[in-house]
Amino acid sequence: MTAIMSRLAVSHPGGHYDVLIGTELLPELRTLTGIAGPVALVTDSNVGPLYAEQCPPADCVITIPAGEQHKTLATVNRIYDELLEAGIDRGGTVFALGGGVVGDVAGFAAATFMRGVGLVQVPTTLLAMVDASVGGKTGVDKPQGKNLVGAFKQPVAVLADLSTLQTLPSVELACGLAEVVKHGLIAVPEIIRDLEAGEGHTSPQRTFGRLAPMVATAIGVKRDIVQEDPFEQERRAVLNLGHTFAHAIEQTTQYRIRHGQAVAIGLVAAADLSATLNHCSLDLVGRVESLLVRLGLPVRIPDGITSDELLKAMRTDKKRWAGVLRFILLREIGDVFISEDVPETAVRETLGRLSQEMG
Ligand SMILES: NC(=O)c1ccc[n+]([C@@H]2O[C@H](COP(=O)([O-])OP(=O)(O)OC[C@H]3O[C@@H](n4cnc5c(N)ncnc54)[C@H](O)[C@@H]3O)[C@@H](O)[C@H]2O)c1
Ligand SMILES: [Zn+2]
């Protein structure tokens, strides 16, 4: 039975929308969003066969191949063609049913098709629920790098149906938990304490009763920050905790490491760097590391990657501001800040400690 467990209002410069968190929401997508016009359901080749039929009938169902390698302009172009073929016009709405890849690619198509049609995000991974579906960023990758082309596109609504997490592979669930930990470290010590008290990364995490409040709290962290800084001019950068390291690890491993796994390593690196610079205690580094290990996440830089390669990747990351290496550092759980004057020697110390050869 459809049950709404939480509702969070998100405001942005052009208006506001609700994030609904609950179970068995898919059959009620239209009623819950109040959308009566033409609908295009965009999903991927894993999620479509599992969940498209549970959704109300759409004017067209567009299934893109699953995987980050398909988060491209070519896929967007295919979506445009299918929208045109189905006769979707400016009054239409795109429902993005899937993980962050579907959300980003379908969101970008919705932002640009006919100069913008409606968008409803229906995230089906934990990562997309707590991070990608909220905040209005959409985009695609280029061979030169991730998320290099994109647009801000605020959804009309976000519907996070926790029932869909039943089929999510454990490794993907763990990746989502890495971003939940990130949100906890940024702003909510209770998230960290709850995860530390939990059963680890096995299936009990999927008990909706436990997951629902945590998902709502984690989304709340993102909501509060994007409301404060909708176009990522300043404060929103704290959401990149661990991400300077994570992006470098993803890039140097040619994306063989999943984003959430790279974020886990990056969170330990950010804590270690903060301790190296005397901003936080070594105990905090140990605490972050043990929690991530418990959740089934990696905490060491993969074999065969050198500090030089990682530093080079960090210098080309688009999150760099005006040529300076920018890191988000921790004072304690719930207290993070942006630093632009981190000496390279300190970064090298951290990378050395986190390299498997030395760890
Ligand atoms: N726009 C933003 O603000 C933002 C924020 C964070 C991440 N992102 C983007 O999100 C993407 C990562 O998202 P992701 O981790 O959800 O990856 P994903 O979309 O690739 O999903 C991971 C895998 O799980 C499968 N899957 C999805 N839901 C499932 C379900 N319920 N049951 C079974 N299988 C399911 C997918 O088909 C895919 O194979 C990246 O491209 C990243 O750049 C965007
Ligand atoms: Zn992330």
CSV table of C-alpha atoms and ligand atoms in Angstrom, one decimal:
chain,number,residue,atom,x,y,z
A,1,MET,CA,0.0,0.0,0.0
A,2,THR,CA,1.2,3.5,-0.8
A,3,ALA,CA,2.6,5.1,2.3
A,4,ILE,CA,4.3,8.6,2.5
A,5,MET,CA,6.7,8.6,5.4
A,6,SER,CA,8.2,12.1,4.9
A,7,ARG,CA,7.7,15.2,2.9
A,8,LEU,CA,10.4,17.8,2.6
A,9,ALA,CA,9.8,21.2,0.9
A,10,VAL,CA,12.7,22.5,-1.2
A,11,SER,CA,12.6,26.2,-2.3
A,12,HIS,CA,14.7,27.5,-5.2
A,13,PRO,CA,14.9,30.9,-7.0
A,14,GLY,CA,12.1,29.9,-9.3
A,15,GLY,CA,9.7,28.4,-6.8
A,16,HIS,CA,9.6,25.2,-4.7
A,17,TYR,CA,8.9,21.5,-4.9
A,18,ASP,CA,8.4,18.6,-2.5
A,19,VAL,CA,10.5,15.6,-2.0
A,20,LEU,CA,8.2,12.7,-1.0
A,21,ILE,CA,9.8,9.7,0.7
A,22,GLY,CA,7.7,6.5,1.1
A,23,THR,CA,6.9,3.0,-0.1
A,24,GLU,CA,4.8,1.8,-3.1
A,25,LEU,CA,4.8,5.3,-4.6
A,26,LEU,CA,5.2,4.3,-8.2
A,27,PRO,CA,1.6,3.5,-9.0
A,28,GLU,CA,0.6,6.9,-7.7
A,29,LEU,CA,3.1,9.0,-9.6
A,30,ARG,CA,0.5,11.0,-11.4
A,31,THR,CA,-1.8,11.6,-8.5
A,32,LEU,CA,1.0,12.4,-6.1
A,33,THR,CA,2.5,15.0,-8.5
A,34,GLY,CA,-0.9,16.2,-9.9
A,35,ILE,CA,0.4,15.9,-13.5
A,36,ALA,CA,-2.3,15.4,-16.0
A,37,GLY,CA,-0.6,16.3,-19.3
A,38,PRO,CA,1.6,14.1,-21.6
A,39,VAL,CA,4.2,12.1,-19.8
A,40,ALA,CA,7.5,10.5,-21.0
A,41,LEU,CA,8.9,7.9,-18.7
A,42,VAL,CA,12.7,7.8,-19.1
A,43,THR,CA,14.4,4.8,-17.4
A,44,ASP,CA,17.4,2.5,-18.0
A,45,SER,CA,17.7,-1.1,-19.1
A,46,ASN,CA,18.0,-2.4,-15.5
A,47,VAL,CA,15.3,-0.4,-13.8
A,48,GLY,CA,12.8,-0.3,-16.7
A,49,PRO,CA,12.1,-4.1,-16.7
A,50,LEU,CA,11.7,-4.0,-12.9
A,51,TYR,CA,9.6,-1.0,-12.3
A,52,ALA,CA,8.2,0.7,-15.5
A,53,GLU,CA,5.0,-1.4,-15.4
A,54,GLN,CA,4.3,-0.3,-11.8
A,55,CYS,CA,4.1,3.3,-13.0
A,56,PRO,CA,0.9,4.8,-14.5
A,57,PRO,CA,0.7,4.4,-18.3
A,58,ALA,CA,2.9,7.0,-20.0
A,59,ASP,CA,2.7,8.5,-23.5
A,60,CYS,CA,6.1,7.0,-24.2
A,61,VAL,CA,8.6,4.9,-22.3
A,62,ILE,CA,12.2,5.6,-23.2
A,63,THR,CA,14.8,3.0,-22.1
A,64,ILE,CA,18.4,4.0,-22.2
A,65,PRO,CA,21.2,1.5,-21.7
A,66,ALA,CA,22.3,1.4,-18.0
A,67,GLY,CA,25.7,2.7,-16.9
A,68,GLU,CA,27.7,5.9,-16.6
A,69,GLN,CA,29.2,5.3,-20.1
A,70,HIS,CA,25.8,6.2,-21.5
A,71,LYS,CA,25.6,9.5,-19.7
A,72,THR,CA,26.4,11.3,-23.0
A,73,LEU,CA,25.0,13.8,-25.4
A,74,ALA,CA,24.3,10.8,-27.8
A,75,THR,CA,21.9,9.4,-25.3
A,76,VAL,CA,20.3,12.8,-24.8
A,77,ASN,CA,19.9,13.1,-28.6
A,78,ARG,CA,18.1,9.7,-28.6
A,79,ILE,CA,15.8,10.9,-25.9
A,80,TYR,CA,15.0,14.0,-28.0
A,81,ASP,CA,14.1,11.8,-31.0
A,82,GLU,CA,11.8,9.6,-29.0
A,83,LEU,CA,10.1,12.6,-27.4
A,84,LEU,CA,9.5,14.1,-30.9
A,85,GLU,CA,8.3,10.8,-32.3
A,86,ALA,CA,5.8,10.5,-29.4
A,87,GLY,CA,4.6,14.0,-30.0
A,88,ILE,CA,5.6,15.3,-26.6
A,89,ASP,CA,5.2,19.1,-26.6
A,90,ARG,CA,6.1,22.0,-24.3
A,91,GLY,CA,3.3,20.9,-22.0
A,92,GLY,CA,4.9,17.5,-21.4
A,93,THR,CA,6.7,16.1,-18.4
A,94,VAL,CA,9.6,13.8,-18.2
A,95,PHE,CA,9.6,11.3,-15.3
A,96,ALA,CA,13.2,10.2,-14.7
A,97,LEU,CA,12.9,6.7,-13.2
A,98,GLY,CA,16.3,5.3,-12.2
A,99,GLY,CA,19.6,6.1,-10.5
A,100,GLY,CA,21.7,9.2,-10.8
A,101,VAL,CA,22.6,8.5,-14.4
A,102,VAL,CA,19.0,8.5,-15.6
A,103,GLY,CA,18.3,11.5,-13.4
A,104,ASP,CA,21.1,13.5,-14.9
A,105,VAL,CA,20.6,12.5,-18.5
A,106,ALA,CA,16.8,12.7,-18.5
A,107,GLY,CA,17.0,15.9,-16.4
A,108,PHE,CA,19.3,17.5,-19.0
A,109,ALA,CA,17.0,16.4,-21.8
A,110,ALA,CA,14.0,17.9,-19.9
A,111,ALA,CA,16.0,21.1,-19.4
A,112,THR,CA,16.7,21.6,-23.1
A,113,PHE,CA,13.9,19.9,-25.0
A,114,MET,CA,11.6,22.6,-26.4
A,115,ARG,CA,13.6,25.0,-24.2
A,116,GLY,CA,12.4,23.1,-21.2
A,117,VAL,CA,9.6,20.7,-20.2
A,118,GLY,CA,8.5,19.5,-16.8
A,119,LEU,CA,10.7,17.1,-14.8
A,120,VAL,CA,9.8,14.7,-12.0
A,121,GLN,CA,12.7,12.8,-10.4
A,122,VAL,CA,11.9,9.3,-9.3
A,123,PRO,CA,15.2,8.1,-7.9
A,124,THR,CA,15.7,4.3,-7.4
A,125,THR,CA,19.2,4.2,-5.9
A,126,LEU,CA,20.0,5.3,-2.4
A,127,LEU,CA,22.6,7.6,-4.0
A,128,ALA,CA,20.1,9.3,-6.3
A,129,MET,CA,17.6,9.6,-3.4
A,130,VAL,CA,19.9,11.4,-1.0
A,131,ASP,CA,22.0,13.3,-3.5
A,132,ALA,CA,21.5,13.4,-7.2
A,133,SER,CA,17.7,14.0,-7.4
A,134,VAL,CA,17.7,17.1,-5.2
A,135,GLY,CA,19.3,20.4,-6.1
A,136,GLY,CA,18.6,20.8,-9.7
A,137,LYS,CA,21.9,19.9,-11.3
A,138,THR,CA,21.7,17.8,-14.5
A,139,GLY,CA,24.2,17.0,-17.1
A,140,VAL,CA,26.3,14.6,-19.1
A,141,ASP,CA,29.9,13.5,-19.4
A,142,LYS,CA,32.3,14.2,-22.2
A,143,PRO,CA,35.4,12.0,-23.0
A,144,GLN,CA,37.4,14.8,-21.5
A,145,GLY,CA,35.7,14.5,-18.1
A,146,LYS,CA,32.5,13.9,-16.1
A,147,ASN,CA,29.6,16.3,-15.9
A,148,LEU,CA,31.2,18.8,-18.3
A,149,VAL,CA,28.0,19.8,-20.0
A,150,GLY,CA,24.8,20.5,-18.1
A,151,ALA,CA,22.1,22.8,-16.8
A,152,PHE,CA,20.3,23.7,-13.7
A,153,LYS,CA,16.8,22.2,-14.0
A,154,GLN,CA,14.6,22.2,-10.9
A,155,PRO,CA,12.1,19.3,-10.8
A,156,VAL,CA,8.4,19.7,-10.2
A,157,ALA,CA,8.7,17.0,-7.6
A,158,VAL,CA,11.0,14.2,-6.3
A,159,LEU,CA,9.5,10.9,-5.4
A,160,ALA,CA,11.8,8.5,-3.5
A,161,ASP,CA,10.1,5.1,-3.4
A,162,LEU,CA,12.1,3.1,-0.8
A,163,SER,CA,10.4,-0.1,-2.0
A,164,THR,CA,12.6,0.1,-5.1
A,165,LEU,CA,15.7,-0.3,-3.0
A,166,GLN,CA,14.8,-4.0,-2.4
A,167,THR,CA,16.3,-4.9,-5.8
A,168,LEU,CA,19.3,-2.6,-5.6
A,169,PRO,CA,22.6,-4.6,-5.5
A,170,SER,CA,24.4,-4.3,-2.2
A,171,VAL,CA,27.4,-2.6,-3.7
A,172,GLU,CA,25.2,0.2,-5.0
A,173,LEU,CA,23.5,0.4,-1.6
A,174,ALA,CA,26.9,0.8,0.0
A,175,CYS,CA,27.7,3.6,-2.5
A,176,GLY,CA,24.6,5.5,-1.4
A,177,LEU,CA,25.6,5.0,2.2
A,178,ALA,CA,28.9,6.7,1.4
A,179,GLU,CA,27.0,9.9,0.5
A,180,VAL,CA,24.8,9.5,3.6
A,181,VAL,CA,27.9,9.4,5.7
A,182,LYS,CA,29.1,12.5,3.8
A,183,HIS,CA,25.9,14.3,4.7
A,184,GLY,CA,26.2,13.2,8.3
A,185,LEU,CA,29.8,14.4,8.5
A,186,ILE,CA,28.8,17.8,7.0
A,187,ALA,CA,25.9,18.5,9.3
A,188,VAL,CA,24.2,15.7,11.3
A,189,PRO,CA,26.2,13.8,14.0
A,190,GLU,CA,23.0,11.6,14.6
A,191,ILE,CA,23.3,10.1,11.1
A,192,ILE,CA,26.9,8.9,12.0
A,193,ARG,CA,25.8,7.6,15.4
A,194,ASP,CA,22.8,5.8,13.8
A,195,LEU,CA,25.0,4.2,11.2
A,196,GLU,CA,27.5,3.2,13.8
A,197,ALA,CA,24.8,1.6,15.9
A,198,GLY,CA,23.3,-0.2,12.8
A,199,GLU,CA,23.9,-3.7,11.5
A,200,GLY,CA,26.5,-2.8,8.9
A,201,HIS,CA,26.0,-3.1,5.1
A,202,THR,CA,23.8,-6.2,5.0
A,203,SER,CA,20.2,-6.3,4.1
A,204,PRO,CA,18.7,-5.1,7.5
A,205,GLN,CA,19.7,-1.6,6.2
A,206,ARG,CA,16.8,-2.0,3.9
A,207,THR,CA,14.3,-2.2,6.7
A,208,PHE,CA,12.2,0.8,5.6
A,209,GLY,CA,11.4,1.8,9.2
A,210,ARG,CA,15.1,2.5,9.8
A,211,LEU,CA,16.0,3.7,6.4
A,212,ALA,CA,13.2,6.2,6.0
A,213,PRO,CA,14.2,8.7,8.7
A,214,MET,CA,17.8,8.5,7.7
A,215,VAL,CA,17.1,9.1,4.0
A,216,ALA,CA,14.9,12.1,5.0
A,217,THR,CA,17.6,13.5,7.3
A,218,ALA,CA,20.3,13.0,4.6
A,219,ILE,CA,18.1,14.7,2.0
A,220,GLY,CA,17.5,17.5,4.5
A,221,VAL,CA,21.2,18.2,4.6
A,222,LYS,CA,21.4,18.6,0.9
A,223,ARG,CA,18.1,20.7,0.9
A,224,ASP,CA,19.4,23.2,3.4
A,225,ILE,CA,22.6,23.7,1.6
A,226,VAL,CA,21.2,24.0,-1.9
A,227,GLN,CA,18.6,26.4,-0.6
A,228,GLU,CA,21.3,28.6,0.8
A,229,ASP,CA,23.4,28.5,-2.4
A,230,PRO,CA,21.3,27.3,-5.4
A,231,PHE,CA,24.0,28.0,-8.0
A,232,GLU,CA,27.0,26.6,-6.2
A,233,GLN,CA,28.8,29.9,-5.7
A,234,GLU,CA,30.1,29.2,-2.3
A,235,ARG,CA,28.6,27.3,0.6
A,236,ARG,CA,27.3,24.5,-1.6
A,237,ALA,CA,30.9,23.5,-2.1
A,238,VAL,CA,30.9,21.8,1.3
A,239,LEU,CA,28.8,19.0,-0.4
A,240,ASN,CA,32.0,18.2,-2.1
A,241,LEU,CA,33.5,16.8,1.1
A,242,GLY,CA,35.8,14.0,0.0
A,243,HIS,CA,35.2,14.7,-3.6
A,244,THR,CA,38.4,16.4,-4.6
A,245,PHE,CA,40.1,13.0,-3.8
A,246,ALA,CA,37.2,11.0,-5.1
A,247,HIS,CA,37.2,12.6,-8.5
A,248,ALA,CA,40.9,12.1,-8.8
A,249,ILE,CA,40.6,8.4,-7.9
A,250,GLU,CA,37.8,7.9,-10.4
A,251,GLN,CA,39.7,9.6,-13.1
A,252,THR,CA,43.0,7.8,-12.6
A,253,THR,CA,41.2,4.4,-12.4
A,254,GLN,CA,39.3,5.3,-15.6
A,255,TYR,CA,36.1,5.0,-13.6
A,256,ARG,CA,36.6,1.4,-12.7
A,257,ILE,CA,35.9,2.5,-9.1
A,258,ARG,CA,32.3,3.4,-8.4
A,259,HIS,CA,31.7,7.0,-7.4
A,260,GLY,CA,30.4,6.1,-3.9
A,261,GLN,CA,33.4,3.9,-3.3
A,262,ALA,CA,35.7,6.7,-4.4
A,263,VAL,CA,33.8,9.0,-2.1
A,264,ALA,CA,34.4,6.6,0.8
A,265,ILE,CA,38.2,6.7,0.2
A,266,GLY,CA,37.9,10.5,-0.3
A,267,LEU,CA,36.1,10.9,3.1
A,268,VAL,CA,38.9,9.1,4.9
A,269,ALA,CA,41.4,11.2,2.9
A,270,ALA,CA,39.6,14.5,3.8
A,271,ALA,CA,39.6,13.5,7.5
A,272,ASP,CA,43.2,12.4,7.4
A,273,LEU,CA,44.2,15.7,5.7
A,274,SER,CA,42.2,17.7,8.3
A,275,ALA,CA,44.1,15.8,11.0
A,276,THR,CA,47.5,16.4,9.3
A,277,LEU,CA,46.7,20.1,9.3
A,278,ASN,CA,45.6,19.9,13.0
A,279,HIS,CA,42.0,20.8,12.4
A,280,CYS,CA,40.6,17.5,13.8
A,281,SER,CA,41.8,14.6,16.0
A,282,LEU,CA,43.2,11.4,14.8
A,283,ASP,CA,40.4,9.6,16.6
A,284,LEU,CA,38.0,11.2,14.1
A,285,VAL,CA,39.9,9.8,11.2
A,286,GLY,CA,39.7,6.3,12.8
A,287,ARG,CA,36.0,6.7,13.4
A,288,VAL,CA,35.2,7.7,9.8
A,289,GLU,CA,37.4,4.8,8.5
A,290,SER,CA,35.8,2.1,10.7
A,291,LEU,CA,32.3,3.2,9.9
A,292,LEU,CA,32.9,3.1,6.2
A,293,VAL,CA,34.6,-0.3,6.5
A,294,ARG,CA,31.5,-1.6,8.4
A,295,LEU,CA,29.3,-0.3,5.6
A,296,GLY,CA,31.3,-2.4,3.1
A,297,LEU,CA,33.2,0.4,1.5
A,298,PRO,CA,36.9,0.7,0.5
A,299,VAL,CA,39.1,3.1,2.5
A,300,ARG,CA,42.5,2.8,0.7
A,301,ILE,CA,43.7,4.1,-2.6
A,302,PRO,CA,43.6,1.3,-5.1
A,303,ASP,CA,46.9,-0.4,-6.1
A,304,GLY,CA,49.1,1.0,-8.8
A,305,ILE,CA,48.0,4.7,-8.6
A,306,THR,CA,50.7,7.1,-7.6
A,307,SER,CA,50.4,10.3,-5.6
A,308,ASP,CA,51.7,12.2,-8.7
A,309,GLU,CA,48.9,10.9,-10.9
A,310,LEU,CA,46.3,11.8,-8.2
A,311,LEU,CA,47.7,15.3,-7.7
A,312,LYS,CA,47.7,15.9,-11.4
A,313,ALA,CA,44.1,14.8,-11.7
A,314,MET,CA,43.2,17.1,-8.8
A,315,ARG,CA,44.7,20.0,-10.5
A,316,THR,CA,42.5,19.5,-13.6
A,317,ASP,CA,39.3,18.8,-11.6
A,318,LYS,CA,36.6,21.3,-12.6
A,319,LYS,CA,35.8,21.9,-8.9
A,320,ARG,CA,39.1,23.8,-8.8
A,321,TRP,CA,38.6,27.5,-8.3
A,322,ALA,CA,40.8,29.9,-10.2
A,323,GLY,CA,43.8,27.6,-10.1
A,324,VAL,CA,43.9,26.8,-6.4
A,325,LEU,CA,43.4,23.3,-5.0
A,326,ARG,CA,40.3,23.5,-2.9
A,327,PHE,CA,39.5,21.0,-0.1
A,328,ILE,CA,36.6,20.7,2.3
A,329,LEU,CA,38.1,20.0,5.7
A,330,LEU,CA,36.6,18.7,9.0
A,331,ARG,CA,36.9,20.2,12.5
A,332,GLU,CA,34.5,17.6,13.9
A,333,ILE,CA,31.4,15.8,12.8
A,334,GLY,CA,28.9,18.4,11.7
A,335,ASP,CA,31.6,21.1,11.4
A,336,VAL,CA,33.2,21.4,7.9
A,337,PHE,CA,34.8,24.4,6.1
A,338,ILE,CA,36.3,25.2,2.7
A,339,SER,CA,40.1,25.6,2.5
A,340,GLU,CA,42.0,27.0,-0.4
A,341,ASP,CA,45.5,27.1,1.1
A,342,VAL,CA,46.3,23.5,1.7
A,343,PRO,CA,50.1,22.9,1.1
A,344,GLU,CA,50.9,20.2,-1.4
A,345,THR,CA,53.2,18.5,1.1
A,346,ALA,CA,50.2,17.8,3.4
A,347,VAL,CA,48.2,16.4,0.6
A,348,ARG,CA,51.1,14.2,-0.3
A,349,GLU,CA,51.4,12.9,3.3
A,350,THR,CA,47.7,11.9,3.2
A,351,LEU,CA,48.0,10.2,-0.2
A,352,GLY,CA,51.0,8.3,1.0
A,353,ARG,CA,49.2,7.1,4.1
A,354,LEU,CA,46.2,6.0,2.2
A,355,SER,CA,48.1,4.2,-0.6
A,356,GLN,CA,47.7,0.4,-0.3
A,357,GLU,CA,51.4,-0.2,-0.8
A,358,MET,CA,52.0,1.7,2.5
A,359,GLY,CA,48.7,1.0,4.3
B,1,LIG,N1,23.0,15.9,-10.3
B,1,LIG,C1,23.6,15.8,-9.1
B,1,LIG,O1,23.5,16.6,-8.3
B,1,LIG,C2,24.3,14.5,-8.8
B,1,LIG,C3,24.8,14.2,-7.5
B,1,LIG,C4,25.4,13.0,-7.3
B,1,LIG,C5,25.6,12.1,-8.3
B,1,LIG,N2,25.2,12.4,-9.6
B,1,LIG,C6,25.4,11.5,-10.7
B,1,LIG,O2,24.7,10.3,-10.4
B,1,LIG,C7,25.4,9.2,-11.0
B,1,LIG,C8,25.5,8.0,-10.1
B,1,LIG,O3,24.2,7.6,-9.7
B,1,LIG,P1,23.9,6.2,-9.2
B,1,LIG,O4,24.9,5.7,-8.2
B,1,LIG,O5,22.5,6.1,-8.9
B,1,LIG,O6,24.3,5.3,-10.5
B,1,LIG,P2,23.4,4.6,-11.7
B,1,LIG,O7,22.3,5.5,-12.1
B,1,LIG,O8,24.4,4.2,-12.7
B,1,LIG,O9,22.8,3.3,-10.9
B,1,LIG,C9,23.6,2.3,-10.5
B,1,LIG,C10,23.2,0.9,-11.0
B,1,LIG,O10,22.0,0.5,-10.3
B,1,LIG,C11,21.0,0.1,-11.3
B,1,LIG,N3,19.8,0.4,-10.6
B,1,LIG,C12,19.2,1.6,-10.3
B,1,LIG,N4,18.2,1.5,-9.5
B,1,LIG,C13,18.0,0.1,-9.3
B,1,LIG,C14,17.1,-0.6,-8.5
B,1,LIG,N5,16.1,-0.1,-7.8
B,1,LIG,N6,17.2,-2.0,-8.5
B,1,LIG,C15,18.2,-2.6,-9.3
B,1,LIG,N7,19.1,-1.9,-10.0
B,1,LIG,C16,19.0,-0.6,-10.0
B,1,LIG,C17,21.3,1.0,-12.5
B,1,LIG,O11,20.8,0.5,-13.6
B,1,LIG,C18,22.8,1.0,-12.5
B,1,LIG,O12,23.3,-0.2,-13.1
B,1,LIG,C19,26.7,9.7,-11.5
B,1,LIG,O13,26.6,9.9,-12.9
B,1,LIG,C20,26.8,11.1,-10.8
B,1,LIG,O14,27.6,12.0,-11.6
B,1,LIG,C21,24.6,13.6,-9.8
B,2,ZN,ZN,29.1,12.4,-4.8
